[in-house]
Structure formats: structure tokens, C-alpha cells
Amino acid sequence: MDESDTGTDAGRDERDDVGADASGAPRGGSPDRDAATGGGDGGRLVLAATPLGETADASPRLRAALADADVVAAEDTRRTRALAAALGVAIGGRVVSFYDQVESARIPALVEAIAAGETVLLVTDAGMPSVSDPGYSVVDATITAGHRVTCLPGPSAVTTALALSGLPVDRFCFDGFAPRKQGKRREFLTTLRDEPRASVFFESPHRLAACLEDAVAVLGPDRRAAVCREMTKTYEEVRRGTLGELAAWAAEGVRGEISVVLAGAAPRRRSAAELVGEVELRVDGGARLKDACAQVGEEHGVSKRQLYQAVLTARG
């Protein structure tokens, strides 16, 4: 979930070839290797979740896939090699960089490798590829070419933040990173004003205070939320409270990777005029007008007399 303004570091500058090995043929499979990378004959693309911060969260299948994949496409090759070293795994295949700026250029060779029967493992810096990270375009290209795509589940900043938030999250929506500029950010927050589901999004630490200030302005200071910082890492912190309280806290400055969870909006009470259509539907279904007004009024906490009058007014 790292939000990087550039994709230029030493690890990402590697230019390993994606093609076949020295013999010109893809490597053969083994039972353990097939279990790690999805099983069966033929090439495949494997999406694998990587730890958010705690190396021990890596799954056994991720460890095996790093060792056995023919190609490892990594958002940051240095970080992927460091993760493998921390896990005591020797990467057996070719390692290629796969970050935003080179994503499109890398896809043809990766799909070609899959077509040749190879397993391509895609990993990003933390969490699941395609979820606010590179991945969608190569998944789409692989599916379009008729090849198999599979996944090794694991850590996710989205579900981890939801679980830690202390808010009702049985239904939720995910919005990636909040917009950088205030105007677009306020437009985004406005879409959440009446959203009944919990909402989770990422934010950079240096924009968090401004984002929460905008949230207070658009959604009000009393909407409940949680800010999750450095999840699974040594300095993990979860701040829970109202938007007003969280904005005051963030004004002092915050560091680390940030996920924000916003409580769903409380149901808005509808006026009698807004409920006229619902009453008329029941009348069309055979109910008497007074009975329909009584039923709809009870369900929505609106006076049946007000509803009755609103229907007559609407009918003219």
C-alpha cells in the first residue's frame, strides 16, 4: 500500500530478462512446487500477499512460491529480496521489477512466459497485488490471453484496519488512496456523507491532518472513525474516536503508513413527501390509503396523518 511519487530506486532499476532459462525451456514442476503456485500443468500467474510489516505473517505457500516460481515480478526487487532473505528462502527464478512506471512495458514478456508454461509470481511491497498496488493490468492481460490466474491469500491492510477499527464493519467499501488535492478530496468525502457501509481508505501521513479537517467540514465532527498506523509493526497504533477528536490529534503530526476507517452513516429519516411513492405502491397493490399510510408511517417513524396529507397534496 506504499504511495510512492517515484519508482526509481536501485532495486527497481534491475533489468533481468523474463524469458526462459539457459536451456530455453521452462523448468519442470514438483508436487510441492505445484501446491505452492496453484497446482496443475501449464503456465499461470500467481498473485501473492506479502506481510504488512511482520515477516512472520508470511504464509508457507508464499515461502514456497518465492523459491519455486520461474519468474518473480516484484514492485520493489530490493524489498522482495530482503523479504526472501528474512524468510530464509533462496529465490529460484528470475526476478524482474514490476512497478507503476514499467508495468505496461513488462506485461507482454510476462504473458509470453506464462504461455510458455512458466509460473509468474507477482508480489508487491506489502499486502495483496491489485489492491491499490500494481497487478490489475497483468491479471487482465493474462485472463484475456486465456491463461490461468490464481492467488495465495495473506495479509491485507484493508481487512486488518477494518478488524482493528472497533466499528461495525459487516458491510464496507474500499476507496484506495484519498485524493491529494482538497477540492477532489472534499468531493470524495461528500460521496460518503450518506454511505451506510463502513468505508476504508489509505492516506499518506503528511496529508492525514488536512484530510481529517476536510472530513470534519464535510461529514461533521461527530462521525466516528479510526486511524490505523503502522499495522503489525513495532509502533502499531490505532486511534479511535470522532472525526473532530482525530483531526485534533493528527494536527500534531503523524508518521508511518496510514489506513482510515470511517463508520457508516446513520440512516437518514425520510420526510412524508419522500415516502409518498412508497405509499402509492402499496395502494396500487390493493391496500387502502389509510392502511398504507399507517404501515409506511410505522416503518419510517413518520406520522400517518402527515403521510396521508402528503399523498393528497401530491395527487393534487
Coordinates of C-alpha atoms in Angstrom, one line a residue:
M1 CA 0.0 0.0 0.0
D2 CA 3.0 2.3 -0.3
E3 CA 2.2 5.5 -2.1
S4 CA 5.4 6.5 -3.9
D5 CA 5.8 9.6 -6.0
T6 CA 8.6 7.9 -8.0
G7 CA 9.5 4.4 -8.8
T8 CA 13.2 4.9 -9.2
D9 CA 15.5 3.1 -6.8
A10 CA 18.3 0.7 -7.2
G11 CA 16.1 -2.4 -6.7
R12 CA 13.6 -1.2 -9.3
D13 CA 16.3 -0.5 -11.9
E14 CA 17.1 -4.2 -12.3
R15 CA 16.7 -5.4 -15.9
D16 CA 16.6 -9.2 -15.5
D17 CA 15.2 -10.9 -18.6
V18 CA 11.8 -12.5 -18.3
G19 CA 12.5 -15.2 -20.9
A20 CA 13.3 -18.9 -20.5
D21 CA 16.4 -20.2 -18.7
A22 CA 19.7 -21.0 -20.3
S23 CA 18.4 -24.2 -21.8
G24 CA 15.5 -22.4 -23.5
A25 CA 12.8 -24.5 -21.7
P26 CA 10.7 -23.8 -18.7
R27 CA 11.5 -25.8 -15.5
G28 CA 9.5 -28.9 -14.6
G29 CA 7.1 -29.0 -11.7
S30 CA 7.1 -30.9 -8.5
P31 CA 4.3 -31.7 -6.1
D32 CA 5.5 -29.2 -3.5
R33 CA 6.0 -26.5 -6.2
D34 CA 2.6 -27.1 -7.7
A35 CA 0.9 -26.8 -4.3
A36 CA 2.7 -23.5 -3.7
T37 CA 1.8 -22.0 -7.1
G38 CA -1.6 -23.3 -7.8
G39 CA -1.1 -26.8 -9.0
G40 CA -1.7 -28.4 -12.4
D41 CA 0.2 -28.3 -15.7
G42 CA 0.7 -25.2 -17.8
G43 CA 1.7 -21.7 -17.1
R44 CA 0.0 -19.4 -14.6
L45 CA 0.1 -16.1 -12.9
V46 CA 0.2 -16.2 -9.1
L47 CA -0.8 -13.2 -7.0
A48 CA 0.7 -13.5 -3.5
A49 CA 0.0 -11.3 -0.5
T50 CA 3.2 -10.2 1.4
P51 CA 3.5 -9.1 5.1
L52 CA 2.5 -5.6 6.1
G53 CA 5.4 -5.4 8.4
E54 CA 5.7 -8.6 10.5
T55 CA 7.8 -11.1 8.5
A56 CA 6.4 -14.0 10.4
D57 CA 3.0 -13.3 8.8
A58 CA 4.3 -14.7 5.5
S59 CA 2.4 -17.9 4.7
P60 CA 4.2 -21.2 4.0
R61 CA 2.8 -21.1 0.4
L62 CA 4.4 -17.7 -0.2
R63 CA 7.7 -19.0 1.0
A64 CA 7.5 -22.0 -1.3
A65 CA 6.3 -19.8 -4.2
L66 CA 9.3 -17.4 -3.8
A67 CA 11.6 -20.4 -4.0
D68 CA 9.9 -22.2 -6.9
A69 CA 8.4 -19.7 -9.3
D70 CA 10.1 -19.4 -12.7
V71 CA 9.7 -15.6 -12.6
V72 CA 9.2 -13.3 -9.6
A73 CA 7.7 -9.9 -10.7
A74 CA 8.2 -7.5 -7.8
E75 CA 7.1 -4.0 -7.2
D76 CA 10.4 -3.4 -5.5
T77 CA 13.1 -6.0 -6.2
R78 CA 15.3 -5.0 -3.2
R79 CA 12.4 -5.3 -0.8
T80 CA 11.4 -8.7 -2.2
R81 CA 15.0 -10.0 -2.0
A82 CA 15.2 -8.7 1.6
L83 CA 11.9 -10.4 2.5
A84 CA 13.1 -13.7 1.0
A85 CA 16.4 -13.4 2.9
A86 CA 14.5 -12.7 6.2
L87 CA 12.4 -15.8 5.5
G88 CA 15.5 -17.9 4.8
V89 CA 14.3 -18.5 1.2
A90 CA 16.5 -18.6 -1.9
I91 CA 14.6 -17.1 -4.8
G92 CA 15.0 -19.7 -7.5
G93 CA 13.6 -17.9 -10.6
R94 CA 14.4 -14.7 -12.5
V95 CA 13.5 -11.5 -10.6
V96 CA 12.1 -8.6 -12.6
S97 CA 10.8 -5.2 -11.4
F98 CA 7.1 -4.5 -11.8
Y99 CA 6.1 -1.1 -10.5
D100 CA 3.7 1.6 -11.9
Q101 CA 6.1 3.2 -14.4
V102 CA 7.2 -0.1 -16.1
E103 CA 4.0 -2.1 -15.6
S104 CA 2.8 -1.7 -19.2
A105 CA 6.2 -2.5 -20.7
R106 CA 6.6 -5.6 -18.7
I107 CA 3.3 -7.3 -19.4
P108 CA 4.0 -8.8 -22.9
A109 CA 7.0 -10.7 -21.7
L110 CA 5.3 -11.9 -18.6
V111 CA 2.3 -13.2 -20.6
E112 CA 4.7 -14.8 -23.0
A113 CA 6.4 -16.6 -20.2
I114 CA 3.1 -17.9 -18.9
A115 CA 2.2 -19.0 -22.4
A116 CA 5.5 -21.0 -22.5
G117 CA 4.3 -22.9 -19.4
E118 CA 6.1 -20.9 -16.7
T119 CA 4.8 -19.7 -13.3
V120 CA 5.0 -16.0 -12.8
L121 CA 4.7 -14.9 -9.2
L122 CA 3.6 -11.3 -8.6
V123 CA 4.3 -9.6 -5.3
T124 CA 4.1 -6.0 -4.1
D125 CA 5.7 -4.2 -1.2
A126 CA 3.0 -5.1 1.3
G127 CA -0.4 -6.7 1.1
M128 CA -2.2 -8.0 -2.0
P129 CA -1.3 -7.1 -5.6
S130 CA -4.0 -5.2 -7.4
V131 CA -5.4 -3.6 -4.2
S132 CA -4.0 -0.1 -4.5
D133 CA -0.9 -1.7 -5.9
P134 CA 0.3 -2.9 -9.3
G135 CA -1.4 -6.0 -10.6
Y136 CA -4.7 -5.4 -12.4
S137 CA -3.3 -4.8 -15.8
V138 CA -1.3 -8.0 -15.9
V139 CA -4.2 -10.0 -14.5
D140 CA -6.4 -8.6 -17.2
A141 CA -3.9 -9.4 -19.9
T142 CA -3.4 -13.0 -18.6
I143 CA -7.1 -13.7 -18.5
T144 CA -7.6 -12.2 -22.0
A145 CA -4.8 -14.5 -23.3
G146 CA -6.7 -17.4 -21.8
H147 CA -4.2 -18.4 -19.1
R148 CA -4.7 -19.3 -15.5
V149 CA -4.6 -16.8 -12.7
T150 CA -4.5 -17.9 -9.0
C151 CA -3.9 -16.3 -5.7
L152 CA -2.0 -17.0 -2.4
P153 CA -4.1 -15.2 0.3
G154 CA -2.5 -13.4 3.1
P155 CA -2.1 -10.1 4.8
S156 CA -4.2 -7.1 3.8
A157 CA -4.2 -3.6 5.2
V158 CA -7.8 -3.2 4.3
T159 CA -9.2 -6.1 6.3
T160 CA -6.7 -5.6 9.1
A161 CA -7.8 -2.0 9.5
L162 CA -11.4 -2.9 9.5
A163 CA -10.9 -5.5 12.2
L164 CA -8.9 -3.1 14.4
S165 CA -11.3 -0.2 14.0
G166 CA -13.8 -1.2 16.6
L167 CA -16.6 0.0 14.2
P168 CA -19.4 -2.0 12.7
V169 CA -17.8 -3.4 9.5
D170 CA -20.1 -6.2 8.5
R171 CA -20.6 -4.2 5.3
F172 CA -17.9 -2.0 3.9
C173 CA -16.4 -0.3 0.8
F174 CA -12.8 0.4 -0.1
D175 CA -11.7 3.6 -1.8
G176 CA -7.9 3.3 -2.3
F177 CA -6.0 6.5 -1.5
A178 CA -7.9 9.6 -0.8
P179 CA -7.4 12.3 -3.5
R180 CA -4.4 14.5 -2.9
K181 CA -6.0 17.9 -3.7
Q182 CA -8.5 19.5 -1.3
G183 CA -11.2 20.1 -3.9
K184 CA -11.2 16.4 -5.1
R185 CA -10.8 15.2 -1.6
R186 CA -13.9 17.0 -0.4
E187 CA -15.8 15.7 -3.4
F188 CA -14.8 12.2 -2.4
L189 CA -15.8 12.7 1.2
T190 CA -19.2 14.1 0.0
T191 CA -19.9 10.7 -1.6
L192 CA -19.5 9.2 1.9
R193 CA -22.0 11.5 3.6
D194 CA -24.9 9.1 3.3
E195 CA -22.9 5.9 2.7
P196 CA -24.4 3.3 5.1
R197 CA -21.4 1.0 4.9
A198 CA -18.2 1.5 6.7
S199 CA -15.5 3.0 4.4
V200 CA -11.8 2.3 4.5
F201 CA -9.2 4.3 2.6
F202 CA -5.4 4.9 2.7
E203 CA -3.8 8.3 3.3
S204 CA -0.2 9.5 3.4
P205 CA 1.0 10.7 6.8
H206 CA 1.8 14.2 5.6
R207 CA -1.8 14.7 4.3
L208 CA -3.7 13.0 7.1
A209 CA -4.3 16.2 9.1
A210 CA -5.7 18.0 6.1
C211 CA -7.8 15.0 5.2
L212 CA -9.4 14.8 8.6
E213 CA -10.0 18.5 8.7
D214 CA -11.9 18.2 5.4
A215 CA -13.8 15.2 6.8
V216 CA -14.9 17.3 9.7
A217 CA -16.1 20.0 7.4
V218 CA -18.0 17.7 5.1
L219 CA -19.2 14.9 7.4
G220 CA -19.4 16.8 10.7
P221 CA -17.2 16.4 13.8
D222 CA -19.3 13.6 15.4
R223 CA -18.9 10.8 12.8
R224 CA -16.9 8.0 14.3
A225 CA -13.7 6.8 12.7
A226 CA -10.4 5.1 13.4
V227 CA -6.9 5.8 12.2
C228 CA -4.7 2.7 12.0
R229 CA -0.9 3.4 11.8
E230 CA 2.0 1.1 11.2
M231 CA -0.2 -2.0 11.4
T232 CA 1.6 -5.2 12.6
K233 CA 4.9 -3.2 13.1
T234 CA 6.7 -2.3 16.2
Y235 CA 5.0 1.1 16.6
E236 CA 1.5 0.0 15.6
E237 CA -1.1 2.5 16.8
V238 CA -4.9 2.6 16.5
R239 CA -6.7 5.9 17.3
R240 CA -10.5 5.6 17.7
G241 CA -12.9 8.5 18.2
T242 CA -14.9 11.1 16.5
L243 CA -13.6 12.9 13.4
G244 CA -13.2 16.0 15.5
E245 CA -11.1 14.2 18.1
L246 CA -9.0 12.5 15.4
A247 CA -8.4 15.8 13.5
A248 CA -7.1 17.4 16.7
W249 CA -4.8 14.5 17.3
A250 CA -3.4 14.4 13.7
A251 CA -2.7 18.2 13.7
E252 CA 0.4 17.5 15.8
G253 CA 1.8 15.3 13.0
V254 CA 1.7 11.6 12.3
R255 CA 4.2 9.2 10.8
G256 CA 4.0 5.8 9.2
E257 CA 1.6 4.0 6.8
I258 CA -2.0 5.1 7.4
S259 CA -5.4 3.4 6.9
V260 CA -8.5 5.3 7.9
V261 CA -11.8 3.6 8.7
L262 CA -15.0 5.7 8.7
A263 CA -18.2 4.5 10.3
G264 CA -21.2 4.2 8.0
A265 CA -23.7 7.0 8.1
A266 CA -26.7 6.6 10.3
P267 CA -30.0 6.1 8.3
R268 CA -31.5 9.4 7.4
R269 CA -35.1 9.9 8.4
R270 CA -37.2 10.4 5.2
S271 CA -39.8 13.1 5.1
A272 CA -43.5 12.4 4.5
A273 CA -43.2 13.9 1.0
E274 CA -40.3 11.5 0.2
L275 CA -42.4 8.5 1.3
V276 CA -45.4 9.2 -1.0
G277 CA -44.2 6.9 -3.7
E278 CA -43.9 4.0 -1.2
V279 CA -47.4 4.6 0.0
E280 CA -48.7 4.7 -3.6
L281 CA -47.0 1.4 -4.4
R282 CA -48.9 -0.3 -1.6
V283 CA -52.2 1.3 -2.7
D284 CA -51.5 0.0 -6.2
G285 CA -51.1 -3.4 -4.6
G286 CA -54.5 -3.3 -3.1
A287 CA -54.1 -1.6 0.3
R288 CA -56.5 1.1 1.4
L289 CA -54.8 4.5 1.5
K290 CA -55.2 4.9 5.3
D291 CA -53.8 1.4 5.9
A292 CA -50.9 2.1 3.6
C293 CA -50.1 5.4 5.4
A294 CA -50.2 3.6 8.7
Q295 CA -47.9 0.8 7.6
V296 CA -45.3 3.1 6.0
G297 CA -45.5 5.6 8.8
E298 CA -44.8 3.0 11.4
E299 CA -41.8 1.6 9.4
H300 CA -40.2 5.0 9.0
G301 CA -41.2 6.8 12.1
V302 CA -43.5 9.3 10.3
S303 CA -47.0 10.4 11.4
K304 CA -49.6 8.6 9.3
R305 CA -51.7 11.8 9.2
Q306 CA -48.7 13.7 7.7
L307 CA -48.3 10.9 5.2
Y308 CA -52.0 10.9 4.3
Q309 CA -51.9 14.7 3.7
A310 CA -48.7 14.4 1.7
V311 CA -50.3 11.8 -0.6
L312 CA -53.4 14.0 -1.1
T313 CA -51.2 17.0 -1.8
A314 CA -49.1 15.0 -4.4
R315 CA -52.3 13.8 -6.1
G316 CA -53.4 17.4 -6.4

